[in-house]
mmCIF file with all atom_site columns, C-alpha atoms in Angstrom:
data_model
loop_
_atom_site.group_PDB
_atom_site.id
_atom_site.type_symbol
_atom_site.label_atom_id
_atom_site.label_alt_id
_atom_site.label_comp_id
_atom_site.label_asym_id
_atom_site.label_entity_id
_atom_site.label_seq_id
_atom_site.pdbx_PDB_ins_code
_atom_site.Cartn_x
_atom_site.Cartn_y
_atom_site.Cartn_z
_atom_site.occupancy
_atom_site.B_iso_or_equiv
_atom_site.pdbx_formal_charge
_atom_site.auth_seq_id
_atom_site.auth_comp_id
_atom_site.auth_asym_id
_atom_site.auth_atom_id
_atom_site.pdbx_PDB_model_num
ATOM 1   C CA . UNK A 1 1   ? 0.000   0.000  0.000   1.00 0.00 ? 24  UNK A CA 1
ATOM 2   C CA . UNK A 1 2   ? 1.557   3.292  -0.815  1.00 0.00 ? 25  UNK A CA 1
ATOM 3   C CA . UNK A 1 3   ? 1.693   5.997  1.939   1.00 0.00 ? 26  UNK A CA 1
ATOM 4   C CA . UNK A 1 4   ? 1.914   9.787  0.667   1.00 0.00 ? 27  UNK A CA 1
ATOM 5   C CA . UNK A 1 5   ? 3.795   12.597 2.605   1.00 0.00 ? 28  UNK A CA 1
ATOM 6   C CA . UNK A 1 6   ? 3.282   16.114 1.685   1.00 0.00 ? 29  UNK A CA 1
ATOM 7   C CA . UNK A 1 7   ? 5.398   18.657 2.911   1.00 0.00 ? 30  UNK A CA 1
ATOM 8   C CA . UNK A 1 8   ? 6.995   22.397 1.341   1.00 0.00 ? 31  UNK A CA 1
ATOM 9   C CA . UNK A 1 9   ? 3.769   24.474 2.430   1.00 0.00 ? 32  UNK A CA 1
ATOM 10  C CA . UNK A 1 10  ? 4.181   27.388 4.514   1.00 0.00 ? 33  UNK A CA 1
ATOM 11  C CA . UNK A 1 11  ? 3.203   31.300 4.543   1.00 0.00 ? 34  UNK A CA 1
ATOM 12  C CA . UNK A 1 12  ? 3.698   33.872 1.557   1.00 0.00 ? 35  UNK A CA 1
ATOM 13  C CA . UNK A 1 13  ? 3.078   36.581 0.461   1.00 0.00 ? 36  UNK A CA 1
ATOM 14  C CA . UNK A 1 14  ? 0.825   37.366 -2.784  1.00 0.00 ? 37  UNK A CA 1
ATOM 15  C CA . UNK A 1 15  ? 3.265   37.253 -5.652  1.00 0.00 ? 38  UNK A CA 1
ATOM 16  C CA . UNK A 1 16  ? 5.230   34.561 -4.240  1.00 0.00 ? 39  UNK A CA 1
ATOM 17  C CA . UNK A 1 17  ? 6.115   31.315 -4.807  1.00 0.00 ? 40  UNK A CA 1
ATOM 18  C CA . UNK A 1 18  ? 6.197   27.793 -3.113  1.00 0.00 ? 41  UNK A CA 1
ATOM 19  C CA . UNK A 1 19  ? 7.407   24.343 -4.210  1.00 0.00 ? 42  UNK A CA 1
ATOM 20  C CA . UNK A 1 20  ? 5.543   21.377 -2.872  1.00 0.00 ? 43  UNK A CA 1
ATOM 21  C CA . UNK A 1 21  ? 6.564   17.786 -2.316  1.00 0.00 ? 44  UNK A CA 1
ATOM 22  C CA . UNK A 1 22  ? 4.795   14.610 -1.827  1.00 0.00 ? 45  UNK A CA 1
ATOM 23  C CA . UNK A 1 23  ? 6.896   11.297 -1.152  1.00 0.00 ? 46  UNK A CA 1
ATOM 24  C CA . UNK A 1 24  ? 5.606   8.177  -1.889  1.00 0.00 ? 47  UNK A CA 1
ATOM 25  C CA . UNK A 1 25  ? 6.600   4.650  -0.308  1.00 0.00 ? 48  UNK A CA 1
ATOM 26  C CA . UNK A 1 26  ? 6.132   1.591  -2.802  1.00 0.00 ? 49  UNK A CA 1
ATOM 27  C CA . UNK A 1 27  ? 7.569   0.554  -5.557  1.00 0.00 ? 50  UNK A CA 1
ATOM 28  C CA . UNK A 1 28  ? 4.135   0.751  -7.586  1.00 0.00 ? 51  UNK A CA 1
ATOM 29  C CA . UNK A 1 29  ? 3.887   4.658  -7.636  1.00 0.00 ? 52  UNK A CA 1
ATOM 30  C CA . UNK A 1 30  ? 5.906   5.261  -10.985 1.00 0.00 ? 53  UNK A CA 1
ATOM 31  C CA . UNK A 1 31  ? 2.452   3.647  -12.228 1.00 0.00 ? 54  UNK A CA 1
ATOM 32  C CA . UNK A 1 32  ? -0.035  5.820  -11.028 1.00 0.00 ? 55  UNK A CA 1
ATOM 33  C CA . UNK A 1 33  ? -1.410  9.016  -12.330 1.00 0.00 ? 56  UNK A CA 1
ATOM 34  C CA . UNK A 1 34  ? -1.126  11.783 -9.925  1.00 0.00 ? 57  UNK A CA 1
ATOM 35  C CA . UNK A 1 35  ? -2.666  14.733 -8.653  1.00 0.00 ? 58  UNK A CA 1
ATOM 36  C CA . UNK A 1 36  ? -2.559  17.692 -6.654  1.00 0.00 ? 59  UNK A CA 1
ATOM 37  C CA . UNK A 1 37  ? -5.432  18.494 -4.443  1.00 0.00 ? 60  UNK A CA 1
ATOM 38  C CA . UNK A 1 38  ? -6.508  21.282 -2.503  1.00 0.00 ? 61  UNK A CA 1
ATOM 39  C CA . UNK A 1 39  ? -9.057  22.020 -0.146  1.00 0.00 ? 62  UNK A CA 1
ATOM 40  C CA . UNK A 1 40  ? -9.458  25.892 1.749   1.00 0.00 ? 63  UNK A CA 1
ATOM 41  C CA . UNK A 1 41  ? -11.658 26.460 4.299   1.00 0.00 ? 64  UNK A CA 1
ATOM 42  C CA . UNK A 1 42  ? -15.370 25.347 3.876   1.00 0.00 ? 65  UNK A CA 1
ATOM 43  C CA . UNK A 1 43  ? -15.098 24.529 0.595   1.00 0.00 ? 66  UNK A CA 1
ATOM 44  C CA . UNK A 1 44  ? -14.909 21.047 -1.246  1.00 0.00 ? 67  UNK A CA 1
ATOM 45  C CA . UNK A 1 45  ? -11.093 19.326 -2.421  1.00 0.00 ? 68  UNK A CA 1
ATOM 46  C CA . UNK A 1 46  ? -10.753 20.147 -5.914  1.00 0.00 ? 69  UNK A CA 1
ATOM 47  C CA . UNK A 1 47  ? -7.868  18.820 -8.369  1.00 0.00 ? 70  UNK A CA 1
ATOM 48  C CA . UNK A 1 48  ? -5.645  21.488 -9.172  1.00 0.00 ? 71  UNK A CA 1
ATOM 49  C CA . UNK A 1 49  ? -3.296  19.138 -11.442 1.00 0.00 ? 72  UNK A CA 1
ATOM 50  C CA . UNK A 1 50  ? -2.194  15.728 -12.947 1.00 0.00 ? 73  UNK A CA 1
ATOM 51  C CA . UNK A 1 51  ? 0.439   14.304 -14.403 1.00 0.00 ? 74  UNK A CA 1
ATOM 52  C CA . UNK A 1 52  ? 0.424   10.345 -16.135 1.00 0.00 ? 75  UNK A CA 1
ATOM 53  C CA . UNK A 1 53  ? 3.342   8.810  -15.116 1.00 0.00 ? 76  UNK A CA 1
ATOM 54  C CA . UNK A 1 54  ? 4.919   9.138  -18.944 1.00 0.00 ? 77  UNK A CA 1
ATOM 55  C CA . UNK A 1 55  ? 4.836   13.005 -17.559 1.00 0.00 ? 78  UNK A CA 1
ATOM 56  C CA . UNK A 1 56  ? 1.928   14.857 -19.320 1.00 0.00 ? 79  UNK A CA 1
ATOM 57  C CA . UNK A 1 57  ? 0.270   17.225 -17.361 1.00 0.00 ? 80  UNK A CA 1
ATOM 58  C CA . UNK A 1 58  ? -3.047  18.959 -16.952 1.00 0.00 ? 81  UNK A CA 1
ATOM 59  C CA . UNK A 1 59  ? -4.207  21.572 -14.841 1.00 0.00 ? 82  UNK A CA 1
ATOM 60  C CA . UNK A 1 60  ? -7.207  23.527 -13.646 1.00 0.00 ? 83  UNK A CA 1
ATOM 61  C CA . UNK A 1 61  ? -7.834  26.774 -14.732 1.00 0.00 ? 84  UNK A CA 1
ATOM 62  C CA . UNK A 1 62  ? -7.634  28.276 -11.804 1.00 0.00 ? 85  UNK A CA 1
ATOM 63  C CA . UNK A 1 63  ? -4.042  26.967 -11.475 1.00 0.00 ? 86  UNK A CA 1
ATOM 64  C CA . UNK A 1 64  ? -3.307  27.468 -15.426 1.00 0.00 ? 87  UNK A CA 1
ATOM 65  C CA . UNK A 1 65  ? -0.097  29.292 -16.496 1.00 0.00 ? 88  UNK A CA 1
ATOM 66  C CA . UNK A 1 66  ? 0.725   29.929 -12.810 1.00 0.00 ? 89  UNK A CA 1
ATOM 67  C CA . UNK A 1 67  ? 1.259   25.883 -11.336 1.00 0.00 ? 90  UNK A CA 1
ATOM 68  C CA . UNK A 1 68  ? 3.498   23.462 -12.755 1.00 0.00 ? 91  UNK A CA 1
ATOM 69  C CA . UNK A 1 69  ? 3.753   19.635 -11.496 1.00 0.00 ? 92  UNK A CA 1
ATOM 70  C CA . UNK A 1 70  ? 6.469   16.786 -12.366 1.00 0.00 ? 93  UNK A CA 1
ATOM 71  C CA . UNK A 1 71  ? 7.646   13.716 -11.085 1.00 0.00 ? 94  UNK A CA 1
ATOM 72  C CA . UNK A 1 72  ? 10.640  12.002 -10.583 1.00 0.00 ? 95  UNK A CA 1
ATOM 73  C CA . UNK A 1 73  ? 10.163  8.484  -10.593 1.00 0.00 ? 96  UNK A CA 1
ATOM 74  C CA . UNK A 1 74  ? 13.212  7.499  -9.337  1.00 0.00 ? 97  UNK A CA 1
ATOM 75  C CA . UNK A 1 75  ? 12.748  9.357  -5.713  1.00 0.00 ? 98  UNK A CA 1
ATOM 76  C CA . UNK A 1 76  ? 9.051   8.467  -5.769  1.00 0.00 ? 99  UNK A CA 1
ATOM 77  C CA . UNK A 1 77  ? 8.119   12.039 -5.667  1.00 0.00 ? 100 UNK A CA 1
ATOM 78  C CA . UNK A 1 78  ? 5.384   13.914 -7.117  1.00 0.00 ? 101 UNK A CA 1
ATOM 79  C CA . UNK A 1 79  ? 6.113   18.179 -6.991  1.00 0.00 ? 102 UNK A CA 1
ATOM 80  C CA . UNK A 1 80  ? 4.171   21.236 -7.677  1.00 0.00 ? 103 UNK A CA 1
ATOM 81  C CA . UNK A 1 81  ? 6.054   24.272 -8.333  1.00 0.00 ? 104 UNK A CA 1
ATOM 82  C CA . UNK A 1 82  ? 3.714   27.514 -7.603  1.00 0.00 ? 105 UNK A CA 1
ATOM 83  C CA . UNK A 1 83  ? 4.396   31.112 -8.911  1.00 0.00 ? 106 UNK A CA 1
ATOM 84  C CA . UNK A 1 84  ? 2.261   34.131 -8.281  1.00 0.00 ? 107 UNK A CA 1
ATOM 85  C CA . UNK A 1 85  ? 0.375   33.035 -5.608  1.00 0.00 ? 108 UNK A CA 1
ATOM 86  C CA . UNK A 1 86  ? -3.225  34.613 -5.028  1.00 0.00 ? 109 UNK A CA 1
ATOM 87  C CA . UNK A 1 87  ? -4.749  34.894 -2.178  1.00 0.00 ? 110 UNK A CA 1
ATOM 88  C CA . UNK A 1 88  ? -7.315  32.616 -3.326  1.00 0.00 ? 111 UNK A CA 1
ATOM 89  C CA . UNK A 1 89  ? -4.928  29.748 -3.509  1.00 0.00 ? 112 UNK A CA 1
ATOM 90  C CA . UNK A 1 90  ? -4.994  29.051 0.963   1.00 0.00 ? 113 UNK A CA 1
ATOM 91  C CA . UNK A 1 91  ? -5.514  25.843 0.866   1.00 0.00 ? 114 UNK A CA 1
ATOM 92  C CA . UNK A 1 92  ? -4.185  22.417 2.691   1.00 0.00 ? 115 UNK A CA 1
ATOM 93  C CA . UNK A 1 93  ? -2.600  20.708 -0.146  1.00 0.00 ? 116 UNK A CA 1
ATOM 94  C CA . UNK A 1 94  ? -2.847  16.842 -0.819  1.00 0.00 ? 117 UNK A CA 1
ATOM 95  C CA . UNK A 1 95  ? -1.797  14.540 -3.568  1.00 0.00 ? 118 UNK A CA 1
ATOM 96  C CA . UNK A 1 96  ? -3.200  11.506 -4.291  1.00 0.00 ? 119 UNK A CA 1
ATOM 97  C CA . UNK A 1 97  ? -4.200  9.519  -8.001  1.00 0.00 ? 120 UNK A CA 1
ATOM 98  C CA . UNK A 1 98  ? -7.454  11.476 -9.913  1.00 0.00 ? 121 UNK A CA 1
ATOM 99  C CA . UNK A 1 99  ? -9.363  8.345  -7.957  1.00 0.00 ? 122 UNK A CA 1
ATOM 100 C CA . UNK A 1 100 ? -8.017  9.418  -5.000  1.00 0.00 ? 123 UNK A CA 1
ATOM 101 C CA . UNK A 1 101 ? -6.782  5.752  -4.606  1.00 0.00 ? 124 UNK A CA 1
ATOM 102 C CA . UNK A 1 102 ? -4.506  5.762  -2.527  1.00 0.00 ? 125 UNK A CA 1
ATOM 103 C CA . UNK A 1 103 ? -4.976  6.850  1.894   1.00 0.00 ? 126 UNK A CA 1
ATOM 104 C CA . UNK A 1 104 ? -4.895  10.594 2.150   1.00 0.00 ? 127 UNK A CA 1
ATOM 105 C CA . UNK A 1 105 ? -1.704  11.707 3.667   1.00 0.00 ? 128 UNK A CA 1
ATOM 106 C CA . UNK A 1 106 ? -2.025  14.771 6.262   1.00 0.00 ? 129 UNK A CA 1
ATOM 107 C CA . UNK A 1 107 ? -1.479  17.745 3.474   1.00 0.00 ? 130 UNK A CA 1
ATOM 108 C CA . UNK A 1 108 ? 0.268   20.374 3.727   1.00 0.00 ? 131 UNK A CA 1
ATOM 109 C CA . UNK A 1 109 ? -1.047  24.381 4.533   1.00 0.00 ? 132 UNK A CA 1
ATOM 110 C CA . UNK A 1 110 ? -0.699  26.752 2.134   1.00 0.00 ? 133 UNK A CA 1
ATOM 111 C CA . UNK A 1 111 ? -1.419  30.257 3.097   1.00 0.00 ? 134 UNK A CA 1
ATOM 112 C CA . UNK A 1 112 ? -1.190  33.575 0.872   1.00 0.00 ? 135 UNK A CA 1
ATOM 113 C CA . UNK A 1 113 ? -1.368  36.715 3.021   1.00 0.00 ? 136 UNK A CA 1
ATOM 114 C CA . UNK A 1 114 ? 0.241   39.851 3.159   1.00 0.00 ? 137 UNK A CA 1
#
């Protein structure tokens, strides 16, 4: 069973930028599809971006132009690079496959504030 670790979160300003990690154990995650979640306060987790495990991506449009995710296989990692944060993107941030497959690890906070 694969167990996901998110980490790289933290506090920034608008503008900014933050790059997130999520570590996977097992030897079946090169495999899998994966995604970045994220989920603010009140509102429902939404998929912010995917990436097959040949590499192509996808992204919401909310996320479009501004996000970028990769992989590298070899560490069992999954990243996502963010530039010119907005407010709007506070969030705990999770990654998991676009069936949300595997457990939910314990995310990591995101918070844009000046």
């Amino acid at each position: 069973q694969v167990q996901l670790v998110e980490s790289g979160g933290g506090l920034v300003q608008p503008g900014g930028s933050l790059r997130l990690s999520c570590a996977a154990s097992g030897s079946s995650f090169r495999l899998y599809t994966m995604g970045w979640y994220r989920q603010a306060p009140g509102r429902l987790r939404e998929l912010v971006a995917t990436i097959t495990s040949g590499g192509s991506t996808n992204y919401g449009d909310s996320v479009k132009g501004r996000f970028t995710i990769s992989r590298d296989n070899a560490k069992n990692t999954v990243y996502l690079q963010m530039n010119s944060l907005k407010f709007e993107d506070t969030a705990v941030y999770y990654c998991n496959t676009p069936s949300s497959y595997f457990s939910w690890g314990q995310g990591t906070q995101v918070t844009v504030s000046s």
